[in-house]
mmCIF file of C-alpha atoms and ligand atoms in Angstrom:
data_model
loop_
_atom_site.group_PDB
_atom_site.id
_atom_site.type_symbol
_atom_site.label_atom_id
_atom_site.label_comp_id
_atom_site.label_asym_id
_atom_site.label_seq_id
_atom_site.Cartn_x
_atom_site.Cartn_y
_atom_site.Cartn_z
ATOM 1 C CA MET A 1 15.344 -11.776 42.005
ATOM 2 C CA SER A 2 17.744 -14.305 40.534
ATOM 3 C CA VAL A 3 18.627 -17.612 42.106
ATOM 4 C CA LEU A 4 22.143 -16.327 42.766
ATOM 5 C CA ALA A 5 20.835 -13.398 44.746
ATOM 6 C CA VAL A 6 18.760 -15.698 46.941
ATOM 7 C CA ILE A 7 21.800 -17.811 47.739
ATOM 8 C CA LEU A 8 23.791 -14.721 48.565
ATOM 9 C CA VAL A 9 21.214 -13.275 50.956
ATOM 10 C CA VAL A 10 21.243 -16.552 52.849
ATOM 11 C CA THR A 11 25.030 -16.764 53.012
ATOM 12 C CA THR A 12 25.405 -13.128 54.080
ATOM 13 C CA SER A 13 24.924 -13.742 57.765
ATOM 14 C CA PRO A 14 24.923 -10.766 60.144
ATOM 15 C CA SER A 15 28.164 -11.971 61.717
ATOM 16 C CA SER A 16 30.067 -11.805 58.443
ATOM 17 C CA LEU A 17 28.790 -8.252 58.009
ATOM 18 C CA ALA A 18 29.601 -7.089 61.494
ATOM 19 C CA GLN A 19 33.342 -7.557 60.965
ATOM 20 C CA HIS A 20 33.873 -4.392 58.993
ATOM 21 C CA GLU A 21 30.762 -2.381 59.336
ATOM 22 C CA THR A 22 31.707 0.702 61.319
ATOM 23 C CA GLY A 23 30.427 4.092 60.177
ATOM 24 C CA ALA A 24 33.936 5.248 59.288
ATOM 25 C CA ASP A 25 34.508 2.132 57.176
ATOM 26 C CA LEU A 26 31.313 2.733 55.273
ATOM 27 C CA LEU A 27 32.232 6.354 54.642
ATOM 28 C CA GLY A 28 35.718 5.350 53.513
ATOM 29 C CA GLY A 29 34.162 2.720 51.279
ATOM 30 C CA GLU A 30 31.705 5.167 49.813
ATOM 31 C CA ARG A 31 34.491 7.631 49.035
ATOM 32 C CA ALA A 32 36.697 4.955 47.478
ATOM 33 C CA PHE A 33 33.749 3.749 45.412
ATOM 34 C CA ARG A 34 33.200 7.241 44.068
ATOM 35 C CA ASP A 35 36.891 7.753 43.371
ATOM 36 C CA TYR A 36 37.778 4.423 41.806
ATOM 37 C CA CYS A 37 34.663 2.573 40.716
ATOM 38 C CA ALA A 38 31.680 4.804 39.962
ATOM 39 C CA ASN A 39 33.101 6.056 36.665
ATOM 40 C CA CYS A 40 32.617 2.536 35.251
ATOM 41 C CA HIS A 41 30.006 0.999 37.540
ATOM 42 C CA GLY A 42 27.809 4.106 37.991
ATOM 43 C CA PRO A 43 26.722 5.713 41.301
ATOM 44 C CA ASP A 44 24.453 2.753 42.126
ATOM 45 C CA GLY A 45 26.869 0.118 40.847
ATOM 46 C CA ASP A 46 24.539 -1.128 38.128
ATOM 47 C CA LEU A 47 25.667 0.791 35.044
ATOM 48 C CA ILE A 48 27.550 -2.126 33.459
ATOM 49 C CA SER A 49 25.064 -4.533 31.965
ATOM 50 C CA GLN A 50 24.797 -7.871 33.825
ATOM 51 C CA VAL A 51 26.815 -6.462 36.747
ATOM 52 C CA ASP A 52 25.023 -5.117 39.818
ATOM 53 C CA LEU A 53 27.261 -4.235 42.754
ATOM 54 C CA GLY A 54 24.815 -2.288 44.922
ATOM 55 C CA HIS A 55 21.990 -4.737 45.583
ATOM 56 C CA ASN A 56 23.656 -7.898 46.870
ATOM 57 C CA ASN A 57 23.145 -9.209 43.405
ATOM 58 C CA PHE A 58 26.633 -10.397 42.471
ATOM 59 C CA ARG A 59 26.950 -12.970 39.707
ATOM 60 C CA GLN A 60 28.387 -15.459 42.193
ATOM 61 C CA PRO A 61 27.972 -15.781 45.978
ATOM 62 C CA TYR A 62 31.413 -14.283 46.617
ATOM 63 C CA SER A 63 32.919 -14.188 50.085
ATOM 64 C CA ASP A 64 34.242 -10.850 51.387
ATOM 65 C CA GLU A 65 37.776 -12.082 50.641
ATOM 66 C CA GLU A 66 36.860 -12.894 47.050
ATOM 67 C CA ILE A 67 35.362 -9.450 46.419
ATOM 68 C CA ALA A 68 38.379 -7.753 47.997
ATOM 69 C CA GLY A 69 40.544 -9.889 45.710
ATOM 70 C CA ILE A 70 38.557 -8.825 42.623
ATOM 71 C CA ILE A 71 38.962 -5.185 43.643
ATOM 72 C CA MET A 72 42.726 -5.406 44.111
ATOM 73 C CA ASN A 73 43.540 -7.778 41.247
ATOM 74 C CA GLY A 74 40.748 -7.163 38.756
ATOM 75 C CA ILE A 75 39.214 -10.002 36.753
ATOM 76 C CA PRO A 76 41.831 -11.263 34.289
ATOM 77 C CA ASN A 77 40.945 -11.055 30.594
ATOM 78 C CA THR A 78 37.981 -8.738 31.211
ATOM 79 C CA PRO A 79 37.721 -4.936 31.299
ATOM 80 C CA MET A 80 37.583 -5.078 35.125
ATOM 81 C CA PRO A 81 41.031 -3.649 35.994
ATOM 82 C CA PRO A 82 43.171 -4.142 39.072
ATOM 83 C CA THR A 83 43.118 -1.006 41.246
ATOM 84 C CA PRO A 84 46.654 -0.851 42.685
ATOM 85 C CA ARG A 85 45.967 2.469 44.427
ATOM 86 C CA VAL A 86 43.414 0.739 46.665
ATOM 87 C CA THR A 87 45.010 -0.682 49.811
ATOM 88 C CA GLU A 88 43.829 -3.959 51.304
ATOM 89 C CA GLU A 89 42.136 -2.001 54.088
ATOM 90 C CA GLN A 90 40.289 0.152 51.548
ATOM 91 C CA ALA A 91 39.295 -2.955 49.604
ATOM 92 C CA TYR A 92 37.546 -4.306 52.705
ATOM 93 C CA MET A 93 35.925 -0.894 53.285
ATOM 94 C CA LEU A 94 34.594 -1.146 49.739
ATOM 95 C CA VAL A 95 33.258 -4.621 50.441
ATOM 96 C CA ALA A 96 31.531 -3.366 53.611
ATOM 97 C CA TYR A 97 30.079 -0.447 51.690
ATOM 98 C CA LEU A 98 28.740 -2.635 48.859
ATOM 99 C CA ARG A 99 27.276 -5.108 51.357
ATOM 100 C CA SER A 100 25.618 -2.241 53.267
ATOM 101 C CA LEU A 101 23.976 -0.999 50.073
ATOM 102 C CA GLY A 102 22.509 -4.454 49.583
ATOM 103 C CA GLU A 103 21.322 -4.595 53.191
ATOM 104 C CA ARG A 104 19.628 -1.235 52.932
ATOM 105 C CA ASP A 105 18.020 -2.468 49.770
ATOM 106 C CA ASN A 106 16.526 -5.496 51.492
ATOM 107 C CA GLY A 107 14.883 -3.272 54.083
ATOM 108 C CA ALA A 108 13.817 -0.503 51.722
ATOM 109 C CA LEU A 109 10.606 -0.361 49.772
ATOM 110 C CA SER A 110 11.239 -1.141 46.177
ATOM 111 C CA GLY A 111 9.829 1.416 43.824
ATOM 112 C CA ASN A 112 7.748 0.824 40.746
ATOM 113 C CA ILE A 113 9.086 2.653 37.693
ATOM 114 C CA ALA A 114 5.768 2.913 35.852
ATOM 115 C CA ARG A 115 3.930 4.253 38.905
ATOM 116 C CA GLY A 116 6.759 6.725 39.452
ATOM 117 C CA LYS A 117 6.475 7.988 35.884
ATOM 118 C CA THR A 118 2.710 8.425 36.239
ATOM 119 C CA LEU A 119 3.210 10.387 39.431
ATOM 120 C CA TYR A 120 5.966 12.477 37.832
ATOM 121 C CA GLU A 121 3.774 13.417 34.874
ATOM 122 C CA GLY A 122 0.567 13.798 36.876
ATOM 123 C CA ARG A 123 -0.069 14.654 40.472
ATOM 124 C CA GLY A 124 3.586 15.481 41.224
ATOM 125 C CA LYS A 125 3.483 18.350 38.695
ATOM 126 C CA CYS A 126 7.202 17.806 38.203
ATOM 127 C CA MET A 127 6.984 18.814 34.536
ATOM 128 C CA ASP A 128 5.981 22.326 35.582
ATOM 129 C CA CYS A 129 9.622 22.829 36.502
ATOM 130 C CA HIS A 130 11.713 19.995 35.051
ATOM 131 C CA MET A 131 12.621 18.816 31.580
ATOM 132 C CA ILE A 132 13.170 15.177 30.567
ATOM 133 C CA ASN A 133 14.297 14.511 27.004
ATOM 134 C CA GLY A 134 12.920 17.826 25.778
ATOM 135 C CA LYS A 135 9.516 17.548 27.512
ATOM 136 C CA GLY A 136 8.649 19.850 30.397
ATOM 137 C CA SER A 137 9.950 23.178 31.675
ATOM 138 C CA VAL A 138 13.393 24.734 32.055
ATOM 139 C CA LEU A 139 12.651 26.414 35.406
ATOM 140 C CA GLY A 140 14.361 23.663 37.403
ATOM 141 C CA PRO A 141 17.326 21.499 36.416
ATOM 142 C CA ASP A 142 17.023 19.174 33.411
ATOM 143 C CA LEU A 143 16.619 15.604 34.691
ATOM 144 C CA SER A 144 17.268 13.697 31.432
ATOM 145 C CA SER A 145 20.446 12.131 32.738
ATOM 146 C CA ILE A 146 20.058 12.676 36.478
ATOM 147 C CA ALA A 147 20.738 8.995 37.283
ATOM 148 C CA LEU A 148 24.261 9.338 35.899
ATOM 149 C CA VAL A 149 25.200 11.880 38.551
ATOM 150 C CA ARG A 150 22.958 11.054 41.535
ATOM 151 C CA SER A 151 22.572 7.822 43.447
ATOM 152 C CA ALA A 152 19.147 6.611 44.531
ATOM 153 C CA ALA A 153 19.858 7.833 48.076
ATOM 154 C CA GLU A 154 20.779 11.302 46.799
ATOM 155 C CA LEU A 155 17.647 11.428 44.653
ATOM 156 C CA GLU A 156 15.519 10.530 47.631
ATOM 157 C CA GLN A 157 17.166 13.297 49.629
ATOM 158 C CA SER A 158 16.530 15.809 46.818
ATOM 159 C CA LEU A 159 12.841 14.978 47.005
ATOM 160 C CA LEU A 160 12.521 15.058 50.777
ATOM 161 C CA GLU A 161 14.920 17.923 51.587
ATOM 162 C CA PRO A 162 15.259 19.977 48.413
ATOM 163 C CA ASP A 163 17.222 22.776 50.073
ATOM 164 C CA SER A 164 20.004 20.560 51.276
ATOM 165 C CA GLU A 165 22.225 20.752 48.207
ATOM 166 C CA VAL A 166 21.452 23.571 45.817
ATOM 167 C CA GLN A 167 23.652 23.448 42.758
ATOM 168 C CA PRO A 168 25.094 26.699 41.415
ATOM 169 C CA GLY A 169 22.955 27.477 38.386
ATOM 170 C CA ASN A 170 19.830 26.421 40.266
ATOM 171 C CA ARG A 171 19.629 29.632 42.264
ATOM 172 C CA PHE A 172 16.416 31.536 42.384
ATOM 173 C CA TYR A 173 16.056 35.284 42.446
ATOM 174 C CA SER A 174 13.139 37.607 43.116
ATOM 175 C CA VAL A 175 12.637 41.250 42.251
ATOM 176 C CA GLN A 176 9.935 43.825 42.795
ATOM 177 C CA THR A 177 9.690 46.512 40.121
ATOM 178 C CA SER A 178 8.767 50.134 40.756
ATOM 179 C CA ASN A 179 5.268 49.520 39.363
ATOM 180 C CA GLY A 180 4.718 46.770 41.928
ATOM 181 C CA GLU A 181 5.277 43.698 39.737
ATOM 182 C CA MET A 182 6.859 40.738 41.585
ATOM 183 C CA VAL A 183 8.998 38.523 39.381
ATOM 184 C CA SER A 184 10.855 35.430 40.487
ATOM 185 C CA GLY A 185 12.734 32.887 38.483
ATOM 186 C CA ARG A 186 15.988 31.118 37.814
ATOM 187 C CA LEU A 187 18.975 33.431 38.065
ATOM 188 C CA LEU A 188 21.033 33.505 34.875
ATOM 189 C CA ASN A 189 23.450 36.293 35.627
ATOM 190 C CA HIS A 190 23.834 39.349 37.811
ATOM 191 C CA ASP A 191 26.369 42.084 38.493
ATOM 192 C CA ALA A 192 26.367 45.303 40.488
ATOM 193 C CA PHE A 193 23.912 47.021 38.147
ATOM 194 C CA THR A 194 21.736 44.472 36.369
ATOM 195 C CA VAL A 195 20.132 41.065 36.826
ATOM 196 C CA GLN A 196 18.959 38.581 34.194
ATOM 197 C CA MET A 197 16.632 35.717 34.960
ATOM 198 C CA LEU A 198 14.169 33.258 33.445
ATOM 199 C CA ASP A 199 10.725 33.983 34.826
ATOM 200 C CA SER A 200 8.108 31.313 35.532
ATOM 201 C CA ASN A 201 6.874 31.593 31.938
ATOM 202 C CA GLU A 202 10.421 30.872 30.779
ATOM 203 C CA ARG A 203 10.841 34.364 29.423
ATOM 204 C CA LEU A 204 14.220 36.036 29.692
ATOM 205 C CA ARG A 205 13.876 39.110 31.913
ATOM 206 C CA SER A 206 16.511 41.747 32.478
ATOM 207 C CA PHE A 207 16.329 44.482 35.124
ATOM 208 C CA GLU A 208 18.381 47.505 36.165
ATOM 209 C CA LYS A 209 18.866 47.142 39.894
ATOM 210 C CA SER A 210 18.604 50.911 40.409
ATOM 211 C CA GLN A 211 15.030 50.762 39.022
ATOM 212 C CA LEU A 212 13.899 48.049 41.450
ATOM 213 C CA VAL A 213 12.133 48.425 44.778
ATOM 214 C CA SER A 214 13.727 45.234 46.062
ATOM 215 C CA PHE A 215 15.773 42.312 44.769
ATOM 216 C CA GLY A 216 17.632 39.315 46.117
ATOM 217 C CA PHE A 217 18.054 35.562 46.227
ATOM 218 C CA SER A 218 15.026 33.522 47.079
ATOM 219 C CA ASN A 219 14.813 29.932 48.153
ATOM 220 C CA PRO A 220 14.544 27.402 45.374
ATOM 221 C CA ASP A 221 10.978 26.497 44.690
ATOM 222 C CA MET A 222 11.494 22.750 44.627
ATOM 223 C CA PRO A 223 8.661 21.609 46.912
ATOM 224 C CA SER A 224 9.528 19.024 49.557
ATOM 225 C CA LEU A 225 7.636 15.785 49.092
ATOM 226 C CA ALA A 226 8.076 14.861 52.757
ATOM 227 C CA THR A 227 4.428 15.651 53.349
ATOM 228 C CA GLY A 228 1.611 14.671 51.032
ATOM 229 C CA TYR A 229 3.400 11.619 49.631
ATOM 230 C CA THR A 230 3.650 8.089 50.998
ATOM 231 C CA GLN A 231 7.004 6.376 51.356
ATOM 232 C CA GLN A 232 5.946 4.047 48.573
ATOM 233 C CA GLU A 233 5.295 7.006 46.284
ATOM 234 C CA ILE A 234 8.728 8.461 47.038
ATOM 235 C CA ALA A 235 10.272 5.052 46.270
ATOM 236 C CA ASP A 236 8.330 4.931 42.990
ATOM 237 C CA LEU A 237 9.604 8.372 41.976
ATOM 238 C CA VAL A 238 13.180 7.431 42.858
ATOM 239 C CA ALA A 239 12.817 4.221 40.822
ATOM 240 C CA TYR A 240 11.661 6.232 37.821
ATOM 241 C CA LEU A 241 14.358 8.915 38.186
ATOM 242 C CA SER A 242 16.977 6.152 38.460
ATOM 243 C CA THR A 243 16.189 5.112 34.888
ATOM 244 C CA LEU A 244 17.078 8.539 33.480
ATOM 245 C CA ARG A 245 20.512 8.186 31.977
ATOM 246 C CA ARG A 246 20.411 9.776 28.572
ATOM 247 C CA GLY A 247 23.818 9.726 26.906
ATOM 248 C CA ALA A 248 25.100 6.825 29.034
ATOM 249 C CA ALA A 249 27.732 4.779 27.241
ATOM 250 C CA GLN A 250 26.168 1.319 27.043
HETATM 251 C C1 LIG B 1 37.491 0.454 33.830
HETATM 252 C C2 LIG B 1 36.157 0.155 34.321
HETATM 253 C C3 LIG B 1 36.033 -0.456 35.707
HETATM 254 C C4 LIG B 1 36.504 0.041 36.896
HETATM 255 C C5 LIG B 1 37.284 1.337 37.126
HETATM 256 C C6 LIG B 1 36.056 -0.874 37.916
HETATM 257 N N1 LIG B 1 35.360 -1.896 37.368
HETATM 258 FE FE1 LIG B 1 34.585 -3.500 38.364
HETATM 259 N N2 LIG B 1 34.030 -4.348 36.609
HETATM 260 C C7 LIG B 1 34.166 -3.760 35.374
HETATM 261 C C8 LIG B 1 33.664 -4.686 34.367
HETATM 262 C C9 LIG B 1 33.575 -4.405 32.871
HETATM 263 C C10 LIG B 1 33.242 -5.850 35.058
HETATM 264 C C11 LIG B 1 32.683 -7.125 34.443
HETATM 265 C C12 LIG B 1 33.876 -7.970 34.038
HETATM 266 C C13 LIG B 1 33.460 -9.284 33.431
HETATM 267 O O1 LIG B 1 33.083 -9.283 32.272
HETATM 268 O O2 LIG B 1 33.520 -10.281 34.148
HETATM 269 C C14 LIG B 1 33.483 -5.607 36.461
HETATM 270 C C15 LIG B 1 33.207 -6.512 37.483
HETATM 271 C C16 LIG B 1 33.313 -6.241 38.836
HETATM 272 C C17 LIG B 1 32.939 -7.155 39.896
HETATM 273 C C18 LIG B 1 32.370 -8.534 39.747
HETATM 274 C C19 LIG B 1 30.866 -8.453 39.855
HETATM 275 C C20 LIG B 1 30.163 -9.769 39.745
HETATM 276 O O3 LIG B 1 28.966 -9.778 40.031
HETATM 277 O O4 LIG B 1 30.786 -10.760 39.361
HETATM 278 C C21 LIG B 1 33.159 -6.503 41.072
HETATM 279 C C22 LIG B 1 32.895 -7.035 42.475
HETATM 280 C C23 LIG B 1 33.689 -5.199 40.739
HETATM 281 N N3 LIG B 1 33.776 -5.074 39.361
HETATM 282 C C24 LIG B 1 33.995 -4.235 41.671
HETATM 283 C C25 LIG B 1 34.666 -3.052 41.356
HETATM 284 C C26 LIG B 1 35.078 -2.099 42.353
HETATM 285 C C27 LIG B 1 34.751 -2.181 43.837
HETATM 286 C C28 LIG B 1 35.759 -1.127 41.676
HETATM 287 C C29 LIG B 1 36.492 0.069 42.270
HETATM 288 C C30 LIG B 1 37.590 -0.244 43.137
HETATM 289 C C31 LIG B 1 35.719 -1.446 40.270
HETATM 290 N N4 LIG B 1 35.039 -2.623 40.117
HETATM 291 C C32 LIG B 1 36.289 -0.683 39.257
HETATM 292 C C33 LIG B 1 34.686 -2.512 35.095
HETATM 293 C C34 LIG B 1 35.323 -1.686 36.015
HETATM 294 C C1 LIG B 2 8.074 24.687 41.405
HETATM 295 C C2 LIG B 2 9.146 24.070 40.676
HETATM 296 C C3 LIG B 2 9.478 22.611 40.944
HETATM 297 C C4 LIG B 2 8.629 21.530 41.019
HETATM 298 C C5 LIG B 2 7.114 21.498 40.917
HETATM 299 C C6 LIG B 2 9.475 20.363 41.186
HETATM 300 N N1 LIG B 2 10.781 20.752 41.232
HETATM 301 FE FE1 LIG B 2 12.382 19.512 41.454
HETATM 302 N N2 LIG B 2 13.619 21.116 41.549
HETATM 303 C C7 LIG B 2 13.249 22.425 41.345
HETATM 304 C C8 LIG B 2 14.408 23.277 41.506
HETATM 305 C C9 LIG B 2 14.425 24.789 41.362
HETATM 306 C C10 LIG B 2 15.485 22.433 41.793
HETATM 307 C C11 LIG B 2 16.939 22.852 42.039
HETATM 308 C C12 LIG B 2 17.106 23.331 43.435
HETATM 309 C C13 LIG B 2 17.584 22.250 44.305
HETATM 310 O O1 LIG B 2 18.523 21.539 43.903
HETATM 311 O O2 LIG B 2 17.013 22.109 45.393
HETATM 312 C C14 LIG B 2 14.957 21.078 41.822
HETATM 313 C C15 LIG B 2 15.720 19.942 42.095
HETATM 314 C C16 LIG B 2 15.268 18.651 41.889
HETATM 315 C C17 LIG B 2 16.093 17.482 41.937
HETATM 316 C C18 LIG B 2 17.601 17.468 42.212
HETATM 317 C C19 LIG B 2 18.328 17.726 40.935
HETATM 318 C C20 LIG B 2 19.835 17.609 41.084
HETATM 319 O O3 LIG B 2 20.527 18.175 40.227
HETATM 320 O O4 LIG B 2 20.289 16.966 42.028
HETATM 321 C C21 LIG B 2 15.288 16.400 41.681
HETATM 322 C C22 LIG B 2 15.696 14.945 41.608
HETATM 323 C C23 LIG B 2 13.961 16.912 41.487
HETATM 324 N N3 LIG B 2 13.968 18.273 41.619
HETATM 325 C C24 LIG B 2 12.850 16.124 41.209
HETATM 326 C C25 LIG B 2 11.551 16.586 41.206
HETATM 327 C C26 LIG B 2 10.367 15.752 41.115
HETATM 328 C C27 LIG B 2 10.393 14.232 41.000
HETATM 329 C C28 LIG B 2 9.293 16.583 41.161
HETATM 330 C C29 LIG B 2 7.827 16.213 41.160
HETATM 331 C C30 LIG B 2 7.365 15.369 42.242
HETATM 332 C C31 LIG B 2 9.791 17.948 41.259
HETATM 333 N N4 LIG B 2 11.162 17.906 41.271
HETATM 334 C C32 LIG B 2 8.973 19.078 41.296
HETATM 335 C C33 LIG B 2 11.994 22.876 41.062
HETATM 336 C C34 LIG B 2 10.836 22.103 41.082
#
């Protein structure tokens, strides 16, 4: 942690936070951040090198007013633009949101990237279903640049409650053939008569529905890590996944 961050934690007294921190403000701030800021700063606010908005790690111990001013007016002679569409009220919602991310950070376990990677490649068996930079399996979604589209909080939720947000294209399908074979896998395409899927050996399989005993969607096979893993292990995995940003413009 840098010296600046230490100063900031001390100056961020609970009373200065309380001013704006209602649930609705935080939601409004989160939405505004996604709409106006995340394309440059990334979902966790740390995509621009040397700039870290999400961990109470600003380059100077700014007051709320100063951050709101930066948001509305930009930083002259730098690529940080003014955002005229953001009202003053929204600017303070953004400040509250960024401060809340930092607060959550202080309370949360910090993950260890190397331990997360070891867990990912070993006991977690994640490679049985996921691909990172060409290594692993295509059964589940490719994670090579997952950190560009998911925040740390969303990643944690994906690990603990995998069913909560299934992306189209990640739907699983199961069939039983007339000779009793059960096949399940990632659905590629289906219409009234046929279904095509990738089975667990990553082979393309195509079936005529009229030839099948049964067929239909099945739940995604992403196992929940809510049991069998410590909170520290989840934090480690999230830390590792948060480094995956292949193709990021840096
Ligand atoms: C076009 C890209 C872009 C957009 C959009 C953008 N920023 Fe920035 N922002 C930057 C850059 C680049 C810097 C660093 C500027 C510098 O060199 O000082 C920066 C710096 C900042 C800083 C100063 C951080 C520090 O530690 O000193 C804050 C705060 C900030 N941005 C907040 C926001 C917020 C909130 C939004 C959305 C309303 C936003 N930015 C939108 C590019 C952007
Ligand atoms: C048996 C196969 C399987 C295993 C093992 C597995 N996953 Fe998944 N995973 C999936 C599937 C299928 C999805 C997509 C369905 C969904 O979004 O819930 C998914 C979704 C995800 C997502 C969300 C992706 C997104 O686009 O938001 C993350 C992150 C993830 N897995 C990480 C992991 C990690 C880390 C491990 C190892 C601890 C793991 N998975 C083990 C099958 C698996």
